[in-house]
Amino acid sequence: MQTLLQTQPLININKLNLYYGAFHALKDVSLTIPEKAITAFIGPSGCGKSTLLRTLNRMNDMIPGTRIEGSIAIGGTEIYSSDVDVETLRKKVGMVFQQPNPFPKSIYDNVAYGPRLHGITNKKQLDEIVETSLKSAVLWDEVKDYLKRSALSLSGGQQQRLCIARAIAVNPDVLLMDEATSALDPISTLKIEELAQELKDRYTIVMVTHNMHQAARVSNQTVFFLNGEVVEFSETEKLFSNPSDQRTEDYISGRFG
Amino acid sequence: MMTTRKEFDHGLEQLHNLLVEMGTFVEEALVDSMKALSGTDTEKARAIINNDQHLNNLEDKITDLGSKLIATQQPVAKDLRRILAAFKIASDLERMGDLCVNIAKFVIRLEGQPLIKPLIDLPRMAEIVQTMTYESIQSFVQENVDLAYKLATEDDQVDALCAQISRELLSLMMENPRNISQATVLNFVARNIERIGDHATNIGESVVYLVTNKRPDLNTQHSI
């Protein structure tokens, strides 16, 4: 088994092409995503941003007819190499989805699930991981007295923070957030955004968002996609104040897509 | 697929119209103040002072409308700069109106006494500044950077005329100390017209910022 991300996590995507059957979903995408920062993917529906996000922990492997050319290296390791263990990859590259998806288990068991799966059985050690992860996800104070309660009893925003706690419980290097706040109310959204800001000191975060203002508020770099291609990749401040490409300007100004 | 943002574009059009109205108002105030000066017409001067509140109200309207557009439409990039530039330009125009009021107050201070010399260069200066005011607003409406840069050259002409007027008035004061009081007033008038020109140039800078996201200094670039 190849161990991932022994070096600093830095994602290098080189001439990536992805096909869903005959449909060419990603075209010659080349990007270098810096570590310990938030990178946002924006673009109209069907532009390929979620597809690219899913390639980073090989979620597309499960979609029949998917073909990939090019390379993605995380921390210097080629993740599509035949000797990469996908389970280990997903431990190191965690993901949070649009809809909070806690397991129908207790709050404690949700967070302890990943560590247990990876062989940790010591109760004290698990308690520590659960507490640290819930604190990191800024949920501990709200749930510390109810850890045995069902995760499904939490509000949507709390459930999403629980999913983040669950993802970080296995100590990932990269956290992928696929529209992680689009199902949440503004207050919960703000909490997740603040959480992302805190987590970026420890994790490399890549987020897909339809909310351009969220990308502008939260991310350090932004990538604008159109028809499967990268149109512009730059510092978020630059992209939202003075984009280089007219198509980016049209999109972020709401005059396109 | 290209889409339009009707509400936002309509708001921008309203901002343009308000700025054009402010610009036209300033042009008229400048013309009137020069007429009041040449005729030492205190009535006309008082009218300029009284009408200035309208300009202040227009600036408030621009602040309110621009704030509403930012809050409700969340513009970014050039759209955001359009509104930020409108705020800055409205502030410049409001100040230009205040400078016209200053000229009107100087006219009242003359108390109808005949002028110590026929006015030649002051009206020339005012004419150039009036053109600059018009062009500055047009450069904003058309987002025309060339027109904005042209203001810097015109501002140099205004500065040169102002210096020339000051020298001439100094000579008159040295010739006859009785001229000192009125020559000082006329010198202040020249300074105020020159400041109006500077504000027009500031508007040009706002336009260059709007279009290019860079901040040039048009007031010193060509300065003499």
Short mmCIF file of C-alpha atoms in Angstrom, two decimals:
data_model
loop_
_atom_site.label_atom_id
_atom_site.label_comp_id
_atom_site.label_asym_id
_atom_site.label_seq_id
_atom_site.Cartn_x
_atom_site.Cartn_y
_atom_site.Cartn_z
CA MET A 1 0.00 0.00 0.00
CA GLN A 2 1.26 3.40 -0.89
CA THR A 3 1.12 5.95 1.92
CA LEU A 4 -0.12 9.28 0.79
CA LEU A 5 0.88 12.75 1.68
CA GLN A 6 4.03 12.14 3.63
CA THR A 7 5.25 15.42 2.24
CA GLN A 8 3.33 18.67 2.57
CA PRO A 9 -0.02 18.38 0.84
CA LEU A 10 0.06 20.22 -2.40
CA ILE A 11 -2.22 19.23 -5.24
CA ASN A 12 -0.78 19.21 -8.73
CA ILE A 13 -3.26 18.59 -11.51
CA ASN A 14 -1.63 18.19 -14.88
CA LYS A 15 -3.42 18.07 -18.26
CA LEU A 16 -6.40 16.32 -16.76
CA ASN A 17 -9.10 15.15 -19.16
CA LEU A 18 -12.18 13.36 -17.91
CA TYR A 19 -14.88 11.73 -20.00
CA TYR A 20 -18.28 10.46 -18.94
CA GLY A 21 -18.73 8.08 -21.85
CA ALA A 22 -18.60 10.32 -24.92
CA PHE A 23 -19.03 13.51 -22.90
CA HIS A 24 -15.78 15.41 -22.40
CA ALA A 25 -16.35 16.86 -18.92
CA LEU A 26 -12.86 18.18 -18.08
CA LYS A 27 -10.54 19.50 -20.76
CA ASP A 28 -6.81 19.81 -20.22
CA VAL A 29 -7.14 21.07 -16.67
CA SER A 30 -3.83 22.01 -15.09
CA LEU A 31 -3.78 23.53 -11.61
CA THR A 32 -1.52 23.71 -8.60
CA ILE A 33 -3.48 24.01 -5.39
CA PRO A 34 -1.44 25.39 -2.49
CA GLU A 35 -1.45 23.80 0.92
CA LYS A 36 -3.17 25.18 4.02
CA ALA A 37 -5.35 27.59 2.14
CA ILE A 38 -8.88 27.62 0.80
CA THR A 39 -9.29 27.23 -2.93
CA ALA A 40 -12.76 27.78 -4.38
CA PHE A 41 -14.08 26.35 -7.63
CA ILE A 42 -16.79 28.47 -9.24
CA GLY A 43 -18.63 28.33 -12.53
CA PRO A 44 -22.07 27.72 -14.02
CA SER A 45 -23.84 24.37 -13.69
CA GLY A 46 -22.19 21.64 -15.75
CA CYS A 47 -18.85 23.47 -16.00
CA GLY A 48 -16.94 20.60 -14.40
CA LYS A 49 -16.13 22.06 -10.99
CA SER A 50 -17.76 19.26 -8.96
CA THR A 51 -16.34 16.67 -11.35
CA LEU A 52 -12.84 17.98 -10.69
CA LEU A 53 -13.45 18.05 -6.93
CA ARG A 54 -14.55 14.42 -7.03
CA THR A 55 -11.42 13.39 -8.92
CA LEU A 56 -9.35 14.54 -5.94
CA ASN A 57 -10.47 11.56 -3.83
CA ARG A 58 -11.43 9.37 -6.76
CA MET A 59 -15.17 9.58 -6.19
CA ASN A 60 -15.64 9.41 -9.94
CA ASP A 61 -14.29 5.87 -9.91
CA MET A 62 -17.77 4.75 -8.94
CA ILE A 63 -19.43 6.32 -11.99
CA PRO A 64 -19.61 3.82 -14.85
CA GLY A 65 -18.10 4.94 -18.15
CA THR A 66 -15.71 7.43 -16.55
CA ARG A 67 -12.33 7.70 -18.23
CA ILE A 68 -9.47 9.86 -16.98
CA GLU A 69 -6.30 11.03 -18.73
CA GLY A 70 -3.55 13.15 -17.23
CA SER A 71 -2.36 13.19 -13.66
CA ILE A 72 -3.23 14.36 -10.17
CA ALA A 73 -0.50 14.31 -7.57
CA ILE A 74 -1.23 15.04 -3.92
CA GLY A 75 1.84 15.60 -1.81
CA GLY A 76 3.90 14.23 -4.66
CA THR A 77 1.94 10.98 -4.92
CA GLU A 78 0.11 10.19 -8.13
CA ILE A 79 -3.37 9.32 -6.85
CA TYR A 80 -4.47 7.49 -9.99
CA SER A 81 -1.48 5.17 -9.80
CA SER A 82 -2.55 1.51 -9.71
CA ASP A 83 -0.88 0.93 -6.35
CA VAL A 84 -2.77 3.67 -4.52
CA ASP A 85 -5.19 2.38 -1.93
CA VAL A 86 -8.39 4.36 -2.45
CA GLU A 87 -9.52 3.91 1.15
CA THR A 88 -6.28 5.43 2.40
CA LEU A 89 -6.62 8.21 -0.15
CA ARG A 90 -10.10 9.06 1.15
CA LYS A 91 -8.79 9.05 4.71
CA LYS A 92 -6.32 11.70 3.69
CA VAL A 93 -8.70 13.56 1.41
CA GLY A 94 -11.96 13.96 3.34
CA MET A 95 -15.16 15.21 1.83
CA VAL A 96 -18.22 17.11 2.99
CA PHE A 97 -21.28 17.09 0.77
CA GLN A 98 -24.16 19.41 -0.03
CA GLN A 99 -26.67 17.62 2.19
CA PRO A 100 -25.43 16.80 5.68
CA ASN A 101 -25.22 13.00 5.77
CA PRO A 102 -24.63 11.84 9.33
CA PHE A 103 -24.92 8.12 9.94
CA PRO A 104 -28.06 7.07 11.85
CA LYS A 105 -25.90 6.59 14.91
CA SER A 106 -25.03 8.62 18.00
CA ILE A 107 -23.04 11.83 17.70
CA TYR A 108 -20.11 10.04 19.33
CA ASP A 109 -20.25 7.06 17.00
CA ASN A 110 -20.40 9.29 13.93
CA VAL A 111 -17.10 10.91 14.82
CA ALA A 112 -15.50 7.70 16.09
CA TYR A 113 -16.56 5.77 12.97
CA GLY A 114 -13.52 6.61 10.84
CA PRO A 115 -10.88 6.10 13.55
CA ARG A 116 -12.48 2.74 14.47
CA LEU A 117 -12.45 1.76 10.79
CA HIS A 118 -8.76 2.52 10.72
CA GLY A 119 -8.09 0.31 13.72
CA ILE A 120 -8.36 2.51 16.80
CA THR A 121 -10.24 0.66 19.53
CA ASN A 122 -8.86 2.21 22.73
CA LYS A 123 -11.77 4.01 24.44
CA LYS A 124 -9.64 6.78 25.92
CA GLN A 125 -7.99 7.45 22.58
CA LEU A 126 -11.37 7.50 20.83
CA ASP A 127 -12.79 9.86 23.47
CA GLU A 128 -9.91 12.21 22.81
CA ILE A 129 -10.36 12.09 19.04
CA VAL A 130 -14.11 12.71 19.35
CA GLU A 131 -13.61 15.67 21.67
CA THR A 132 -10.80 17.21 19.61
CA SER A 133 -12.68 16.74 16.35
CA LEU A 134 -15.91 18.20 17.72
CA LYS A 135 -13.97 21.13 19.17
CA SER A 136 -12.25 21.69 15.82
CA ALA A 137 -15.65 21.68 14.16
CA VAL A 138 -16.90 24.20 16.76
CA LEU A 139 -19.65 21.80 17.81
CA TRP A 140 -18.31 20.49 21.13
CA ASP A 141 -19.94 23.08 23.38
CA GLU A 142 -23.33 22.41 21.83
CA VAL A 143 -23.23 18.60 22.04
CA LYS A 144 -20.78 17.62 24.81
CA ASP A 145 -23.62 16.67 27.17
CA TYR A 146 -25.54 14.73 24.52
CA LEU A 147 -22.90 12.62 22.78
CA LYS A 148 -25.07 9.51 22.93
CA ARG A 149 -27.99 11.21 21.23
CA SER A 150 -28.78 10.41 17.64
CA ALA A 151 -26.91 12.60 15.16
CA LEU A 152 -30.20 12.93 13.29
CA SER A 153 -31.62 14.97 16.19
CA LEU A 154 -29.20 17.81 15.38
CA SER A 155 -30.15 20.81 13.25
CA GLY A 156 -28.97 20.95 9.61
CA GLY A 157 -26.10 23.28 10.43
CA GLN A 158 -25.04 21.15 13.40
CA GLN A 159 -25.25 18.00 11.25
CA GLN A 160 -22.96 19.59 8.66
CA ARG A 161 -20.44 20.55 11.35
CA LEU A 162 -20.70 16.98 12.64
CA CYS A 163 -19.85 15.74 9.13
CA ILE A 164 -16.82 18.04 9.16
CA ALA A 165 -15.84 16.68 12.59
CA ARG A 166 -16.24 13.15 11.20
CA ALA A 167 -14.02 14.02 8.23
CA ILE A 168 -11.28 15.55 10.35
CA ALA A 169 -11.39 12.73 12.94
CA VAL A 170 -9.22 10.61 10.63
CA ASN A 171 -6.67 13.41 10.39
CA PRO A 172 -6.90 14.24 6.69
CA ASP A 173 -4.60 16.62 4.86
CA VAL A 174 -7.19 17.82 2.40
CA LEU A 175 -10.83 18.67 3.01
CA LEU A 176 -13.15 18.81 0.01
CA MET A 177 -16.38 20.75 0.43
CA ASP A 178 -18.94 20.23 -2.30
CA GLU A 179 -21.59 22.95 -1.92
CA ALA A 180 -21.31 22.31 1.80
CA THR A 181 -23.52 25.22 2.83
CA SER A 182 -26.08 25.35 0.04
CA ALA A 183 -28.67 23.46 2.10
CA LEU A 184 -28.13 25.59 5.21
CA ASP A 185 -29.67 28.77 6.57
CA PRO A 186 -27.56 31.98 6.62
CA ILE A 187 -26.51 31.63 10.27
CA SER A 188 -25.38 28.02 9.83
CA THR A 189 -23.66 29.03 6.58
CA LEU A 190 -21.75 31.73 8.42
CA LYS A 191 -20.67 29.22 11.08
CA ILE A 192 -19.36 26.80 8.44
CA GLU A 193 -17.54 29.65 6.68
CA GLU A 194 -15.92 30.72 9.96
CA LEU A 195 -15.05 27.11 10.65
CA ALA A 196 -13.40 26.78 7.23
CA GLN A 197 -11.33 29.88 8.01
CA GLU A 198 -10.13 28.26 11.25
CA LEU A 199 -9.45 24.89 9.65
CA LYS A 200 -7.38 26.25 6.79
CA ASP A 201 -4.40 26.65 9.13
CA ARG A 202 -4.32 22.88 9.46
CA TYR A 203 -5.88 21.57 6.28
CA THR A 204 -5.86 22.28 2.58
CA ILE A 205 -9.47 23.07 1.75
CA VAL A 206 -10.98 22.90 -1.72
CA MET A 207 -14.58 24.04 -2.01
CA VAL A 208 -17.11 24.06 -4.78
CA THR A 209 -19.69 26.77 -4.42
CA HIS A 210 -22.46 28.29 -6.48
CA ASN A 211 -22.42 31.24 -4.11
CA MET A 212 -19.81 33.56 -5.58
CA HIS A 213 -19.97 35.84 -2.59
CA GLN A 214 -19.08 32.89 -0.40
CA ALA A 215 -16.04 32.22 -2.59
CA ALA A 216 -15.14 35.91 -2.32
CA ARG A 217 -15.60 35.93 1.48
CA VAL A 218 -13.89 32.70 2.35
CA SER A 219 -11.32 31.54 -0.18
CA ASN A 220 -7.72 32.52 -0.82
CA GLN A 221 -7.68 31.40 -4.45
CA THR A 222 -10.51 31.00 -6.88
CA VAL A 223 -10.75 28.96 -10.05
CA PHE A 224 -13.39 29.88 -12.63
CA PHE A 225 -14.50 26.99 -14.85
CA LEU A 226 -16.46 27.11 -18.06
CA ASN A 227 -17.40 24.16 -20.27
CA GLY A 228 -14.89 21.88 -18.56
CA GLU A 229 -11.99 24.30 -18.92
CA VAL A 230 -10.18 26.53 -16.44
CA VAL A 231 -10.78 30.09 -17.60
CA GLU A 232 -9.03 31.84 -14.75
CA PHE A 233 -7.20 30.84 -11.59
CA SER A 234 -5.96 33.63 -9.38
CA GLU A 235 -5.98 35.15 -5.93
CA THR A 236 -9.60 35.58 -4.87
CA GLU A 237 -9.16 39.28 -4.24
CA LYS A 238 -7.85 39.80 -7.76
CA LEU A 239 -10.45 37.59 -9.42
CA PHE A 240 -13.34 39.41 -7.78
CA SER A 241 -11.94 42.92 -8.16
CA ASN A 242 -10.16 42.86 -11.47
CA PRO A 243 -10.49 39.59 -13.37
CA SER A 244 -8.18 39.04 -16.32
CA ASP A 245 -10.72 37.34 -18.56
CA GLN A 246 -13.90 39.03 -19.79
CA ARG A 247 -15.82 35.74 -19.35
CA THR A 248 -14.91 35.76 -15.66
CA GLU A 249 -16.06 39.37 -15.34
CA ASP A 250 -19.35 38.52 -17.06
CA TYR A 251 -19.93 35.50 -14.82
CA ILE A 252 -19.11 37.09 -11.47
CA SER A 253 -21.13 40.18 -12.44
CA GLY A 254 -24.14 37.97 -13.09
CA ARG A 255 -24.17 38.67 -16.80
CA PHE A 256 -23.41 35.14 -17.88
CA GLY A 257 -24.66 31.64 -17.18
CA MET B 1 -25.80 32.33 -22.33
CA MET B 2 -25.65 36.07 -21.79
CA THR B 3 -28.10 37.45 -19.31
CA THR B 4 -28.85 40.98 -18.19
CA ARG B 5 -29.31 42.29 -14.70
CA LYS B 6 -32.29 44.53 -15.28
CA GLU B 7 -32.63 45.82 -11.75
CA PHE B 8 -28.93 46.54 -11.39
CA ASP B 9 -28.56 48.07 -14.85
CA HIS B 10 -31.59 50.25 -14.19
CA GLY B 11 -29.98 51.40 -10.93
CA LEU B 12 -26.73 52.22 -12.73
CA GLU B 13 -28.65 54.23 -15.31
CA GLN B 14 -30.30 56.20 -12.51
CA LEU B 15 -26.86 56.84 -10.99
CA HIS B 16 -25.62 58.09 -14.38
CA ASN B 17 -28.61 60.40 -14.72
CA LEU B 18 -28.12 61.83 -11.24
CA LEU B 19 -24.42 62.46 -11.90
CA VAL B 20 -25.23 64.13 -15.24
CA GLU B 21 -27.75 66.30 -13.38
CA MET B 22 -25.14 67.22 -10.78
CA GLY B 23 -22.57 67.97 -13.49
CA THR B 24 -24.99 70.17 -15.41
CA PHE B 25 -25.90 71.95 -12.18
CA VAL B 26 -22.22 72.67 -11.43
CA GLU B 27 -21.63 73.94 -14.98
CA GLU B 28 -24.57 76.32 -14.62
CA ALA B 29 -23.48 77.45 -11.17
CA LEU B 30 -20.01 78.20 -12.53
CA VAL B 31 -21.40 80.17 -15.49
CA ASP B 32 -23.78 82.06 -13.20
CA SER B 33 -21.04 82.85 -10.69
CA MET B 34 -18.89 84.33 -13.47
CA LYS B 35 -21.87 86.37 -14.72
CA ALA B 36 -22.49 87.56 -11.17
CA LEU B 37 -18.82 88.52 -10.87
CA SER B 38 -18.57 90.39 -14.17
CA GLY B 39 -21.79 92.30 -13.39
CA THR B 40 -21.01 92.45 -9.64
CA ASP B 41 -24.57 91.16 -9.35
CA THR B 42 -25.24 90.34 -5.69
CA GLU B 43 -28.79 89.08 -6.41
CA LYS B 44 -27.48 86.45 -8.79
CA ALA B 45 -24.76 85.58 -6.26
CA ARG B 46 -27.37 85.03 -3.53
CA ALA B 47 -29.37 82.78 -5.86
CA ILE B 48 -26.29 80.60 -6.41
CA ILE B 49 -25.83 80.26 -2.64
CA ASN B 50 -29.49 79.41 -2.09
CA ASN B 51 -29.60 76.84 -4.89
CA ASP B 52 -26.61 74.89 -3.62
CA GLN B 53 -28.79 72.77 -1.33
CA HIS B 54 -30.18 71.07 -4.44
CA LEU B 55 -26.69 69.80 -5.28
CA ASN B 56 -26.27 68.45 -1.75
CA ASN B 57 -29.61 66.66 -2.09
CA LEU B 58 -28.49 65.07 -5.35
CA GLU B 59 -25.34 63.79 -3.68
CA ASP B 60 -27.46 62.27 -0.89
CA LYS B 61 -29.63 60.57 -3.50
CA ILE B 62 -26.54 59.06 -5.13
CA THR B 63 -25.28 57.82 -1.76
CA ASP B 64 -28.66 56.24 -0.98
CA LEU B 65 -29.09 54.65 -4.40
CA GLY B 66 -25.52 53.35 -4.56
CA SER B 67 -25.78 51.92 -1.04
CA LYS B 68 -29.03 50.21 -1.97
CA LEU B 69 -27.44 48.69 -5.08
CA ILE B 70 -24.48 47.40 -3.08
CA ALA B 71 -26.75 45.95 -0.39
CA THR B 72 -29.29 44.34 -2.68
CA GLN B 73 -27.37 43.55 -5.87
CA GLN B 74 -23.96 42.70 -4.38
CA PRO B 75 -21.93 43.95 -7.34
CA VAL B 76 -18.32 42.85 -7.82
CA ALA B 77 -15.36 43.86 -10.00
CA LYS B 78 -16.18 46.66 -12.47
CA ASP B 79 -19.82 46.83 -11.37
CA LEU B 80 -18.66 47.55 -7.82
CA ARG B 81 -16.12 50.09 -9.06
CA ARG B 82 -18.90 51.84 -11.02
CA ILE B 83 -20.71 52.52 -7.77
CA LEU B 84 -17.60 53.40 -5.78
CA ALA B 85 -16.59 55.80 -8.57
CA ALA B 86 -20.10 57.32 -8.53
CA PHE B 87 -19.76 58.03 -4.77
CA LYS B 88 -16.40 59.69 -5.28
CA ILE B 89 -17.56 61.69 -8.30
CA ALA B 90 -20.70 62.87 -6.47
CA SER B 91 -18.49 64.05 -3.62
CA ASP B 92 -16.23 65.93 -6.08
CA LEU B 93 -19.24 67.55 -7.75
CA GLU B 94 -20.71 68.58 -4.42
CA ARG B 95 -17.39 70.23 -3.55
CA MET B 96 -17.30 71.93 -6.96
CA GLY B 97 -20.70 73.39 -6.13
CA ASP B 98 -19.33 74.66 -2.81
CA LEU B 99 -16.49 76.39 -4.67
CA CYS B 100 -19.05 78.13 -6.92
CA VAL B 101 -20.78 79.25 -3.71
CA ASN B 102 -17.45 80.64 -2.51
CA ILE B 103 -17.17 82.69 -5.71
CA ALA B 104 -20.72 83.96 -5.17
CA LYS B 105 -19.78 85.00 -1.61
CA PHE B 106 -16.78 86.92 -2.96
CA VAL B 107 -19.14 88.71 -5.36
CA ILE B 108 -21.29 89.76 -2.40
CA ARG B 109 -18.15 90.98 -0.62
CA LEU B 110 -17.44 93.32 -3.58
CA GLU B 111 -20.68 95.15 -2.68
CA GLY B 112 -21.32 96.19 -6.28
CA GLN B 113 -18.15 98.27 -6.61
CA PRO B 114 -16.78 98.52 -10.19
CA LEU B 115 -14.01 96.06 -11.07
CA ILE B 116 -10.42 97.29 -11.07
CA LYS B 117 -9.83 95.67 -14.46
CA PRO B 118 -11.88 94.11 -17.23
CA LEU B 119 -12.17 90.34 -16.76
CA ILE B 120 -10.39 88.47 -19.56
CA ASP B 121 -8.43 85.53 -18.20
CA LEU B 122 -10.84 84.61 -15.38
CA PRO B 123 -13.72 83.95 -17.83
CA ARG B 124 -11.29 82.00 -20.05
CA MET B 125 -10.32 79.89 -17.07
CA ALA B 126 -13.95 79.38 -16.12
CA GLU B 127 -14.78 78.37 -19.70
CA ILE B 128 -12.06 75.69 -19.72
CA VAL B 129 -13.18 74.44 -16.30
CA GLN B 130 -16.79 74.33 -17.48
CA THR B 131 -15.71 72.18 -20.44
CA MET B 132 -13.67 69.99 -18.07
CA THR B 133 -16.73 69.50 -15.86
CA TYR B 134 -18.79 68.40 -18.85
CA GLU B 135 -16.04 66.13 -20.17
CA SER B 136 -15.42 64.57 -16.76
CA ILE B 137 -19.04 63.46 -16.51
CA GLN B 138 -19.04 62.27 -20.11
CA SER B 139 -15.87 60.29 -19.47
CA PHE B 140 -17.71 58.55 -16.61
CA VAL B 141 -20.89 57.89 -18.57
CA GLN B 142 -18.96 56.60 -21.60
CA GLU B 143 -16.21 55.01 -19.46
CA ASN B 144 -13.82 56.84 -21.77
CA VAL B 145 -10.25 56.77 -20.41
CA ASP B 146 -8.87 58.97 -23.23
CA LEU B 147 -11.30 61.73 -22.30
CA ALA B 148 -10.32 61.31 -18.64
CA TYR B 149 -6.62 61.75 -19.50
CA LYS B 150 -7.46 64.80 -21.64
CA LEU B 151 -8.57 66.51 -18.42
CA ALA B 152 -4.99 66.46 -17.12
CA THR B 153 -3.82 68.52 -20.10
CA GLU B 154 -6.69 70.97 -19.71
CA ASP B 155 -5.96 71.24 -15.99
CA ASP B 156 -2.43 72.35 -16.90
CA GLN B 157 -3.88 75.20 -18.97
CA VAL B 158 -6.07 76.21 -16.03
CA ASP B 159 -3.13 76.14 -13.63
CA ALA B 160 -1.08 78.27 -16.03
CA LEU B 161 -3.89 80.83 -16.34
CA CYS B 162 -4.32 80.91 -12.58
CA ALA B 163 -0.60 81.63 -12.09
CA GLN B 164 -0.76 84.32 -14.75
CA ILE B 165 -3.79 85.97 -13.11
CA SER B 166 -2.07 85.93 -9.73
CA ARG B 167 1.00 87.66 -11.18
CA GLU B 168 -1.15 90.26 -12.90
CA LEU B 169 -3.14 90.97 -9.73
CA LEU B 170 0.08 91.27 -7.75
CA SER B 171 1.27 93.92 -10.19
CA LEU B 172 -2.01 95.81 -9.76
CA MET B 173 -1.64 95.69 -5.99
CA MET B 174 1.92 97.01 -6.21
CA GLU B 175 0.79 99.74 -8.58
CA ASN B 176 -1.92 100.99 -6.24
CA PRO B 177 -2.55 99.78 -2.65
CA ARG B 178 -6.23 100.71 -3.07
CA ASN B 179 -6.50 97.73 -5.42
CA ILE B 180 -5.38 95.30 -2.73
CA SER B 181 -8.80 94.51 -1.33
CA GLN B 182 -10.45 93.73 -4.67
CA ALA B 183 -7.34 92.10 -6.17
CA THR B 184 -7.27 89.73 -3.19
CA VAL B 185 -10.91 88.81 -3.84
CA LEU B 186 -10.22 88.22 -7.54
CA ASN B 187 -7.21 86.11 -6.64
CA PHE B 188 -9.41 83.96 -4.41
CA VAL B 189 -11.90 83.63 -7.27
CA ALA B 190 -9.11 82.41 -9.55
CA ARG B 191 -7.98 79.92 -6.88
CA ASN B 192 -11.53 78.61 -6.52
CA ILE B 193 -11.93 78.12 -10.26
CA GLU B 194 -8.60 76.34 -10.32
CA ARG B 195 -9.81 74.05 -7.50
CA ILE B 196 -12.96 73.26 -9.48
CA GLY B 197 -10.65 72.17 -12.32
CA ASP B 198 -8.74 69.94 -9.87
CA HIS B 199 -11.99 68.25 -8.87
CA ALA B 200 -12.85 67.67 -12.53
CA THR B 201 -9.44 66.02 -12.87
CA ASN B 202 -10.23 63.93 -9.78
CA ILE B 203 -13.33 62.73 -11.60
CA GLY B 204 -11.07 61.71 -14.49
CA GLU B 205 -8.97 59.71 -12.02
CA SER B 206 -12.09 57.96 -10.76
CA VAL B 207 -12.97 57.02 -14.34
CA VAL B 208 -9.49 55.61 -15.00
CA TYR B 209 -9.81 53.61 -11.75
CA LEU B 210 -13.25 52.37 -12.79
CA VAL B 211 -12.04 51.15 -16.18
CA THR B 212 -8.52 49.93 -15.36
CA ASN B 213 -8.56 49.29 -11.60
CA LYS B 214 -5.46 51.52 -11.41
CA ARG B 215 -5.16 54.88 -9.72
CA PRO B 216 -3.32 57.49 -11.77
CA ASP B 217 -2.51 60.94 -10.40
CA LEU B 218 -3.78 63.25 -13.09
CA ASN B 219 -3.35 66.32 -10.91
CA THR B 220 0.42 66.06 -10.73
CA GLN B 221 1.25 64.10 -13.86
CA HIS B 222 1.24 67.16 -16.09
CA SER B 223 1.61 69.80 -13.43
CA ILE B 224 3.64 72.86 -14.25
#
